[in-house]
């Protein structure tokens, strides 16, 4: 199905010629995003076994894919930021000198498309017509990547038409090679607008529009251009008067963004007329609008969500989003119904199944998991029943509150508010969270993950913090979003979650929005403003959460926080002189108040 180039843009064609010369594909296919082309690619992938077609009646246009067992999550240890100097990448990124890195990658990629097809995907991050939107070209030898990109981004000729002859587009080269984990590299070259990913076929490593572009490259672009790319969901809370207020929230990978973004209000809220609208579940691009407020768009067009734990109670909207046109990666397959299954989907695992490794699997008797803990669905945003009417708004939505949060069994209270913008930047910078299956490594270990951006910041984290502080200086304090921190994951000494979470988190969002409107008082503590327990609405969950439990998870334990402050000091120390003075002062004043 070889076809003609979709553009005459010289910078694109010249770059492509070089890449063709390097990887030597048998043929070249430009992706126009048309339904006919997508159908043909699906059929081809099914014929080679790359995809398994699911039950057309129960799961129309849905497919299953299994990646190599050594290739099931992002690999942070092999993700590099290639800036001319190591200092530009900073102490929290892996770094390699760009020329040496290009040489290494070219040696790996050379001739790797022999016998394969090169797919050229022109895509836009953001609605094509949006002034926030940015174009990219991803070249890949994987149909799975093409089909995922067609869900996750806006693909096709309109992107190229908008770009015209411009050189302002992000270059992305993906080569599956042999899925050799010893030669797997995910490399960003921020100064060159370039991404090269080799020897992986998994999600965040290969859907180059997502973490590589929309966060690592875009965070760098935002720094240079005066805006921000963040690992944040965007949701709208509609009150009974029909007013909608928008919140951005940054939680580390697999810490509840998709769940919060699509939450269904508890019954007591639904009865009053509250609604929640999802604008995005993973990435926000944020900039100041003409009225001086911050506006956010979701640069993506779909959801690459964690499957395990998604069910009719925890997240019915996400589940509904996966009912058609969805690609499931590394979940279990029910051979009797030809549908996808994962842990906690329901209490009825397949007897006659195949697990994520491709082995026969009886979910009723087996004690191994059917789906990988980081198995995912790729679902079109339009499928989501609570998708915001503002989803396609080219100018984005105005942000009232920014919320940081992590997974912490102890210490961090259910919610607290920072004193002002700079104190809020401090609160984001000291985030810590227990590691999850979203990245290769030990699950459960606590680590610092500032603004949930540790794996995604395309430049020195100290410069990134200074950028946050500088953005704050441009905002009128009355118009700047208020900054909060939440923790849904406090546990009892027996290891039980103390807060019910999920839909019930709206109770905390309500307090946050009331604070933004100055409608509720708060208690000042050493770390910031904490709710009075009576101000968190427990109506309908009194049996689940006693007043004592609520008080315990709102408590600020100064002794524990003193230890924490020492840990923050150690973390900050690696940034040396680059640590913004503002953050050093914030830490000093935290220590003083403790
Ligand atoms: P990425 O897509 O990796 O960036 O992750 P995400 O932040 O969108 O994570 P997601 O919403 O998919 O959450 C993943 C995990 O968090 C699942 O195991 C959920 O069950 C769990 N989770 C989400 N919200 C809550 C909550 O409010 N309370 C508790 N206890 N668990 C939650
Ligand atoms: C994350 O890990 O934060 C994700 C999934 O959202 S991935 O696209 O693989 O990065
Ligand atoms: Mn994410």
XYZ file of C-alpha atoms and ligand atoms in Angstrom:
637
model
C 0.000 0.000 0.000
C 2.934 2.338 -0.615
C 1.665 5.877 -1.215
C 2.830 9.380 -2.134
C 4.297 11.877 0.305
C 1.577 13.952 1.945
C 3.697 17.086 2.035
C 6.234 19.107 0.082
C 7.728 20.566 3.290
C 11.468 20.521 2.571
C 12.609 20.111 6.168
C 10.389 17.050 6.542
C 11.396 15.459 3.240
C 15.096 16.046 3.843
C 14.913 14.533 7.317
C 12.967 11.563 5.995
C 15.523 10.943 3.246
C 18.237 10.724 5.871
C 16.243 8.314 7.992
C 15.364 6.150 4.981
C 19.039 5.990 4.076
C 19.795 4.948 7.659
C 17.164 2.283 8.357
C 16.547 1.060 4.749
C 12.847 0.191 4.727
C 11.343 -2.027 2.034
C 8.480 0.411 1.604
C 7.145 3.703 2.926
C 3.553 4.393 3.908
C 2.303 7.850 4.846
C -0.434 7.740 7.461
C -3.401 9.928 6.563
C -5.552 8.737 9.459
C -8.414 7.710 7.173
C -10.769 4.936 8.257
C -9.901 2.870 5.164
C -6.218 3.015 5.990
C -6.816 2.183 9.649
C -9.010 -0.779 8.668
C -6.350 -2.087 6.283
C -3.620 -1.780 8.927
C -5.793 -3.533 11.518
C -6.414 -6.387 9.088
C -2.725 -6.685 8.303
C -1.780 -6.717 12.002
C -4.384 -9.407 12.687
C -3.057 -11.515 9.816
C 0.469 -11.457 11.253
C -0.686 -12.016 14.846
C 0.476 -8.577 15.985
C -3.113 -7.861 17.034
C -5.938 -10.180 18.083
C -9.403 -9.070 17.077
C -11.902 -9.136 19.940
C -15.605 -9.986 19.758
C -17.165 -7.597 17.240
C -20.518 -7.568 19.055
C -19.258 -7.244 22.618
C -16.202 -5.117 21.808
C -16.594 -3.514 18.382
C -13.331 -2.483 16.690
C -11.340 -3.590 19.731
C -7.995 -5.395 19.601
C -5.534 -7.048 21.938
C -1.771 -6.753 21.724
C 0.973 -8.342 23.799
C 4.385 -6.742 24.040
C 7.575 -8.669 24.715
C 7.686 -9.785 28.374
C 10.864 -7.729 28.879
C 9.100 -4.665 27.476
C 6.045 -3.812 29.554
C 6.721 -0.370 31.059
C 8.761 2.786 30.648
C 12.465 2.268 31.340
C 13.672 5.316 33.178
C 17.242 4.035 33.483
C 17.523 3.976 29.675
C 15.735 7.281 29.050
C 18.208 10.034 28.221
C 18.125 13.793 27.921
C 20.806 14.716 25.403
C 21.721 18.355 25.909
C 25.151 19.752 24.985
C 26.168 19.846 28.655
C 25.257 17.538 31.509
C 24.251 20.488 33.639
C 21.448 21.363 31.231
C 19.898 17.941 31.837
C 20.458 18.232 35.571
C 21.156 15.706 38.309
C 17.823 13.865 38.024
C 18.060 12.967 34.327
C 20.294 10.442 32.566
C 22.471 12.373 30.170
C 24.590 11.683 27.133
C 26.423 14.102 24.863
C 24.245 14.526 21.736
C 26.786 13.590 19.044
C 27.929 10.485 20.864
C 24.313 9.539 21.461
C 23.280 10.031 17.826
C 26.218 7.836 16.772
C 25.237 5.130 19.240
C 21.589 5.222 18.148
C 22.380 5.286 14.444
C 24.592 2.231 14.899
C 21.684 0.437 16.554
C 19.074 1.630 14.050
C 21.147 1.110 10.882
C 19.368 -1.184 8.364
C 16.823 -2.133 11.023
C 13.812 -1.590 8.700
C 15.110 -4.096 6.117
C 12.190 -6.319 5.228
C 9.873 -3.920 7.038
C 7.618 -0.984 6.215
C 8.310 2.567 7.322
C 5.137 4.300 8.498
C 5.291 8.086 8.497
C 2.803 9.588 10.951
C 2.133 13.343 10.806
C 0.379 14.235 14.064
C -0.685 17.185 16.146
C -0.494 17.487 19.906
C -3.559 19.599 20.661
C -6.561 20.312 18.412
C -5.079 21.120 14.992
C -6.629 24.600 15.005
C -5.426 25.467 18.500
C -2.769 28.154 18.976
C -1.310 25.793 21.652
C -0.990 22.888 19.183
C 2.354 21.580 17.952
C 3.151 19.207 15.123
C 5.285 16.098 15.065
C 6.311 13.409 12.609
C 6.809 9.928 14.002
C 8.463 7.354 11.811
C 7.899 3.796 13.016
C 8.110 0.184 11.870
C 5.214 -0.868 14.120
C 1.562 -1.024 13.056
C 0.688 -1.162 16.749
C 2.343 2.245 17.180
C 0.510 3.652 14.156
C -2.882 2.497 15.426
C -2.199 3.788 18.932
C -1.031 7.166 17.616
C -4.246 7.377 15.563
C -6.184 7.129 18.845
C -3.899 9.222 21.055
C -3.252 12.159 18.709
C -4.777 13.995 15.733
C -3.232 12.361 12.668
C -3.237 13.188 8.978
C -2.863 15.708 6.225
C -4.537 18.615 8.055
C -1.528 18.678 10.387
C 0.839 19.050 7.439
C -1.382 21.639 5.783
C -1.281 23.770 8.931
C 2.489 23.314 9.204
C 3.128 24.374 5.592
C 6.851 24.932 5.005
C 7.658 25.522 8.643
C 10.582 23.811 10.316
C 8.807 23.911 13.700
C 7.925 20.244 14.167
C 9.243 17.472 16.371
C 11.248 14.713 14.742
C 10.547 11.219 16.058
C 12.268 8.027 14.963
C 11.135 4.736 16.407
C 12.823 1.440 15.538
C 11.649 -1.801 17.125
C 14.939 -3.478 16.158
C 15.069 -6.758 18.144
C 13.423 -5.545 21.360
C 16.834 -6.093 22.923
C 16.655 -4.646 26.426
C 20.417 -4.158 26.514
C 20.157 -1.850 23.518
C 16.928 -0.117 24.467
C 17.169 3.685 24.573
C 14.579 6.436 24.699
C 16.456 9.637 23.846
C 15.339 13.235 23.758
C 17.382 15.991 22.102
C 15.544 19.129 23.281
C 17.691 21.594 21.298
C 17.076 19.605 18.101
C 13.341 18.928 18.585
C 14.283 15.282 18.159
C 13.325 11.971 19.757
C 14.857 8.578 18.969
C 13.530 5.375 20.524
C 15.040 1.968 19.808
C 14.424 -1.642 20.881
C 11.043 -1.165 22.549
C 7.440 -1.625 21.489
C 5.741 -0.421 24.668
C 3.510 2.593 25.331
C 5.375 5.544 26.763
C 8.619 4.339 25.169
C 7.249 4.377 21.623
C 4.117 6.541 21.338
C 6.477 9.442 20.852
C 3.784 12.139 20.956
C 3.065 11.334 24.563
C 5.783 11.462 27.218
C 8.723 12.063 24.858
C 7.183 15.039 23.033
C 4.245 16.360 25.055
C 6.290 16.321 28.280
C 10.073 16.031 27.778
C 10.475 18.102 24.610
C 7.468 20.331 25.356
C 8.633 21.142 28.896
C 11.847 22.465 27.342
C 9.918 24.384 24.668
C 7.659 25.814 27.375
C 10.689 26.990 29.327
C 12.012 28.807 26.258
C 8.623 30.120 25.140
C 6.982 31.041 28.458
C 4.462 28.260 28.999
C 4.310 24.928 30.820
C 3.956 21.250 29.896
C 2.863 19.230 32.913
C 1.996 15.642 33.910
C -1.492 16.772 34.889
C -5.105 15.800 34.366
C -7.687 18.511 33.702
C -11.219 18.227 35.046
C -14.221 20.505 35.361
C -16.515 20.452 38.397
C -20.012 21.710 37.611
C -21.964 22.936 40.639
C -25.765 22.906 40.968
C -25.899 26.448 39.549
C -24.318 25.147 36.348
C -20.990 26.934 36.900
C -17.928 24.906 35.918
C -14.564 25.359 37.634
C -11.455 23.653 36.257
C -8.702 21.919 38.185
C -5.334 20.582 37.003
C -3.783 17.811 39.071
C -0.315 16.255 38.924
C 0.031 12.760 40.391
C 2.868 10.366 39.519
C 2.268 7.497 37.096
C -0.457 5.084 38.205
C -1.443 7.301 41.143
C -4.985 8.184 40.151
C -5.083 10.844 37.404
C -7.348 8.876 35.061
C -9.592 7.963 37.984
C -9.905 11.520 39.274
C -10.342 13.024 35.815
C -13.413 10.864 35.158
C -14.893 10.641 38.612
C -18.593 10.095 39.144
C -19.906 12.249 41.994
C -21.221 10.401 45.061
C -25.008 10.114 45.177
C -25.432 13.004 47.630
C -23.665 15.251 45.122
C -25.452 13.870 42.055
C -28.813 14.544 43.714
C -27.842 18.190 44.155
C -26.779 18.447 40.515
C -22.975 18.197 40.671
C -21.228 16.893 37.561
C -17.594 16.246 36.688
C -16.248 16.755 33.168
C -13.014 15.248 31.889
C -10.791 17.450 29.721
C -7.672 15.269 30.032
C -6.216 12.451 32.126
C -2.432 12.706 31.763
C -0.913 15.824 30.206
C -1.654 19.552 30.342
C -0.161 22.375 28.319
C -0.712 25.576 30.261
C -0.307 29.229 29.365
C -1.584 32.645 30.321
C -4.679 33.803 28.466
C -5.601 37.359 27.437
C -7.565 37.843 30.685
C -4.471 37.067 32.791
C -5.667 33.669 33.983
C -3.881 30.388 33.228
C -5.521 28.234 30.550
C -4.872 24.536 29.935
C -5.387 22.236 26.986
C -5.048 18.476 26.844
C -2.664 17.848 23.932
C -3.872 14.244 23.595
C -6.890 12.769 21.830
C -7.278 9.524 23.758
C -6.507 7.767 27.031
C -3.610 5.357 27.565
C -4.984 4.186 30.890
C -4.022 1.581 33.485
C -6.371 -1.414 33.044
C -6.085 -3.328 36.352
C -8.443 -1.920 38.941
C -10.662 -0.233 36.328
C -14.210 -1.467 36.873
C -17.861 -0.462 36.983
C -17.471 0.884 40.531
C -13.994 2.433 40.522
C -14.216 4.171 37.148
C -17.351 3.479 35.057
C -16.485 6.318 32.655
C -13.082 4.853 31.808
C -14.655 1.439 31.414
C -17.276 2.904 29.071
C -14.505 4.595 27.080
C -12.983 1.156 26.356
C -16.166 -0.326 24.881
C -15.286 0.371 21.255
C -12.329 1.245 19.057
C -9.896 0.378 21.872
C -6.525 -1.388 21.861
C -5.760 -3.442 24.967
C -2.107 -4.090 25.768
C -0.932 -6.971 27.998
C -4.334 -7.815 29.470
C -5.789 -11.339 29.684
C -8.018 -12.735 26.959
C -11.246 -14.636 27.586
C -11.303 -17.198 24.783
C -14.980 -18.065 25.269
C -16.190 -14.500 24.765
C -13.116 -13.078 22.983
C -13.076 -10.121 25.364
C -10.378 -8.503 27.472
C -10.052 -9.228 31.182
C -7.848 -7.816 33.923
C -7.570 -8.045 37.686
C -10.498 -6.395 39.483
C -12.516 -5.932 36.291
C -15.152 -8.176 37.866
C -15.349 -11.332 39.980
C -15.600 -13.545 36.950
C -12.140 -14.217 35.513
C -12.126 -16.459 32.455
C -11.723 -20.184 32.983
C -10.645 -20.579 29.420
C -8.210 -17.730 29.035
C -4.806 -16.608 27.833
C -2.670 -14.526 30.174
C -0.646 -11.447 29.220
C 2.351 -13.664 28.462
C 0.315 -15.592 25.895
C 0.023 -18.758 27.992
C -3.197 -20.730 28.588
C -4.681 -19.397 31.826
C -7.523 -20.431 34.082
C -8.401 -17.333 36.073
C -10.620 -19.318 38.444
C -7.819 -21.544 39.705
C -4.552 -19.863 38.766
C -2.582 -17.945 41.334
C -0.675 -15.896 38.760
C -2.063 -12.662 37.365
C -3.890 -12.681 34.044
C -3.004 -9.099 33.143
C 0.299 -7.332 33.718
C -0.014 -4.734 36.551
C 0.897 -2.055 33.973
C -1.427 -3.404 31.270
C -3.223 -0.563 29.517
C -6.122 0.400 27.279
C -5.810 2.922 24.448
C -9.273 4.437 24.131
C -10.536 7.350 22.008
C -11.421 10.373 24.164
C -14.758 10.781 22.372
C -15.892 7.474 23.896
C -15.792 8.914 27.398
C -19.332 9.667 28.640
C -18.125 12.591 30.782
C -15.842 14.132 28.146
C -15.973 17.901 28.603
C -17.789 19.972 25.956
C -14.608 22.100 26.127
C -12.388 19.189 25.062
C -11.839 20.633 21.578
C -11.760 24.263 22.721
C -8.637 25.597 20.969
C -8.029 28.089 23.784
C -8.292 25.585 26.616
C -10.059 26.041 29.941
C -9.282 28.525 32.761
C -7.658 26.893 35.777
C -8.883 27.693 39.305
C -6.715 25.247 41.235
C -3.561 23.206 40.778
C -3.377 20.049 42.846
C -0.280 17.977 43.557
C -0.460 14.543 45.103
C 1.322 11.287 45.637
C 0.977 7.849 47.082
C 2.062 8.069 50.702
C 0.989 5.637 53.396
C 1.994 8.136 56.097
C 2.795 11.807 56.605
C 1.013 13.765 53.862
C -2.497 14.768 54.976
C -5.611 14.131 52.880
C -5.415 17.704 51.633
C -3.674 20.981 52.414
C -3.370 24.330 50.723
C -0.171 26.227 50.106
C 0.135 29.776 51.408
C 0.776 31.385 48.045
C 2.206 30.620 44.579
C 5.854 30.248 45.632
C 4.913 28.131 48.622
C 2.828 26.057 46.175
C 5.848 25.566 43.927
C 7.703 24.379 47.037
C 4.861 21.947 47.822
C 5.102 20.532 44.276
C 8.877 20.326 44.436
C 8.875 18.200 47.600
C 6.365 15.627 46.354
C 7.277 12.058 47.115
C 5.429 8.931 46.134
C 5.677 5.159 46.284
C 6.849 3.699 42.971
C 4.316 1.878 40.779
C 4.375 -0.653 37.952
C 4.242 2.129 35.331
C 8.040 2.107 35.203
C 10.491 -0.770 35.416
C 11.843 -1.071 38.981
C 10.908 -1.827 42.543
C 7.238 -1.118 43.301
C 6.374 0.547 46.622
C 9.707 2.261 47.270
C 9.296 5.918 48.250
C 11.043 8.427 46.009
C 10.973 12.152 45.363
C 8.946 12.944 42.259
C 8.650 16.739 42.019
C 5.441 17.823 40.311
C 5.130 14.154 39.125
C 7.698 15.230 36.499
C 10.821 13.383 37.667
C 10.795 11.008 34.642
C 9.458 13.633 32.240
C 11.297 16.915 32.710
C 13.367 17.639 29.592
C 15.871 19.941 31.317
C 17.437 20.693 34.672
C 14.786 20.315 37.386
C 16.208 23.387 39.164
C 15.611 25.499 36.031
C 12.149 23.963 35.819
C 11.350 25.100 39.370
C 12.675 28.559 38.587
C 10.403 28.575 35.517
C 7.413 27.828 37.778
C 8.462 30.693 40.052
C 8.904 33.042 37.070
C 5.459 32.150 35.691
C 4.042 33.036 39.110
C 5.647 36.487 38.911
C 3.678 37.217 35.744
C 0.346 36.363 37.409
C -1.880 38.713 39.345
C -2.292 36.894 42.712
C -6.086 37.191 42.413
C -6.007 35.366 39.098
C -3.321 32.774 39.822
C -4.629 29.271 40.507
C -4.466 28.300 44.183
C -2.104 25.385 44.814
C -2.989 22.323 46.925
C -1.627 18.902 47.830
C -3.727 15.756 48.275
C -3.043 12.193 49.390
C -5.725 9.543 48.780
C -3.376 6.803 49.936
C -2.971 7.182 53.706
C -2.938 3.759 55.344
C -3.606 2.421 58.828
C -0.842 0.553 60.658
C -2.549 -2.607 59.359
C -2.043 -1.391 55.784
C -5.672 -0.523 55.046
C -6.537 2.631 53.051
C -8.099 5.152 55.432
C -9.859 7.232 52.775
C -12.325 5.568 50.354
C -10.993 7.521 47.375
C -12.261 7.389 43.791
C -15.666 9.179 43.464
C -15.503 10.217 47.116
C -12.514 12.406 46.256
C -15.054 14.979 45.048
C -15.587 15.798 48.732
C -12.007 17.050 48.825
C -12.336 18.872 45.498
C -15.372 20.658 46.901
C -13.271 21.954 49.809
C -10.537 22.988 47.375
C -12.963 24.975 45.228
C -14.543 26.574 48.294
C -11.069 27.692 49.366
C -10.555 29.189 45.910
C -13.757 31.172 46.354
C -12.906 32.155 49.932
C -16.012 30.345 51.160
C -14.459 28.237 53.907
C -11.976 28.755 56.719
C -8.945 26.587 57.314
C -6.495 25.784 60.048
C -2.989 27.132 59.600
C -0.241 24.564 60.218
C 3.496 24.471 59.619
C 2.975 23.056 56.101
C 0.023 25.172 55.031
C -3.772 25.362 55.441
C -5.550 22.170 56.466
C -9.347 21.726 56.571
C -11.299 21.714 59.791
C -12.696 18.175 59.823
C -16.295 19.476 59.897
C -15.699 21.190 56.558
C -15.157 17.930 54.676
C -18.611 16.622 53.763
C -18.953 13.012 54.979
C -22.668 12.740 54.287
C -23.353 9.252 52.906
C -19.972 7.791 53.962
C -20.224 8.196 57.739
C -20.116 4.391 58.087
C -16.910 4.176 56.098
C -15.048 7.176 57.468
C -15.504 8.104 61.108
C -14.824 11.638 62.311
C -11.790 10.266 64.177
C -10.394 8.688 61.028
C -10.920 11.901 59.103
C -9.176 13.883 61.834
C -6.282 11.427 61.808
C -5.710 11.803 58.072
C -5.893 15.585 58.329
C -3.295 15.674 61.064
C 0.108 17.260 60.547
C 2.695 15.452 62.662
C 5.490 17.977 63.208
C 8.023 15.339 64.305
C 7.524 13.327 61.120
C 7.680 16.533 59.089
C 11.006 17.451 60.714
C 12.464 14.194 59.405
C 10.853 14.941 56.056
C 12.434 18.397 55.959
C 15.858 16.793 56.408
C 15.115 14.466 53.479
C 14.043 17.436 51.355
C 17.297 19.205 52.221
C 19.277 16.174 51.031
C 17.263 15.989 47.832
C 17.735 19.694 47.175
C 21.485 19.461 47.870
C 22.192 17.680 44.575
C 21.120 20.819 42.694
C 23.889 22.866 44.319
C 23.871 26.551 43.422
C 21.167 26.059 40.839
C 18.504 25.486 43.486
C 16.224 28.547 43.329
C 16.754 30.853 46.302
C 12.971 30.928 46.741
C 12.830 27.190 47.414
C 15.774 27.313 49.794
C 13.934 30.036 51.720
C 10.698 28.052 51.665
C 12.497 25.068 53.167
C 14.115 27.264 55.821
C 10.774 28.734 56.793
C 9.167 25.275 56.931
C 11.923 24.180 59.301
C 11.430 27.304 61.386
C 7.664 26.772 61.696
C 8.153 23.140 62.665
P -0.598 7.135 34.405
O -1.480 6.839 33.265
O 0.439 6.070 34.646
O 0.040 8.489 34.385
O -1.453 6.994 35.761
P -2.731 7.683 36.396
O -2.269 8.714 37.383
O -3.724 8.095 35.387
O -3.283 6.487 37.275
P -4.720 5.800 37.369
O -5.845 6.777 37.538
O -4.852 4.858 36.245
O -4.569 5.005 38.759
C -3.926 3.825 38.841
C -4.036 3.170 40.196
O -4.410 4.036 41.258
C -5.056 2.053 40.175
O -4.503 0.959 40.844
C -6.228 2.627 40.960
O -6.997 1.620 41.537
C -5.514 3.496 41.982
N -6.344 4.612 42.457
C -6.826 5.637 41.715
N -7.540 6.501 42.466
C -7.497 6.018 43.725
C -8.038 6.475 44.977
O -8.685 7.508 45.072
N -7.766 5.710 46.077
C -7.038 4.557 46.001
N -6.813 3.862 47.121
N -6.513 4.086 44.838
C -6.745 4.816 43.725
C 2.862 7.018 32.739
O 3.676 6.108 33.000
O 2.840 8.092 33.395
C 1.867 6.836 31.673
C 2.003 5.671 30.808
O 0.990 7.657 31.519
S 3.217 5.859 29.596
O 2.602 6.419 28.399
O 3.744 4.515 29.316
O 4.245 6.748 30.061
Mn 1.253 9.437 32.880
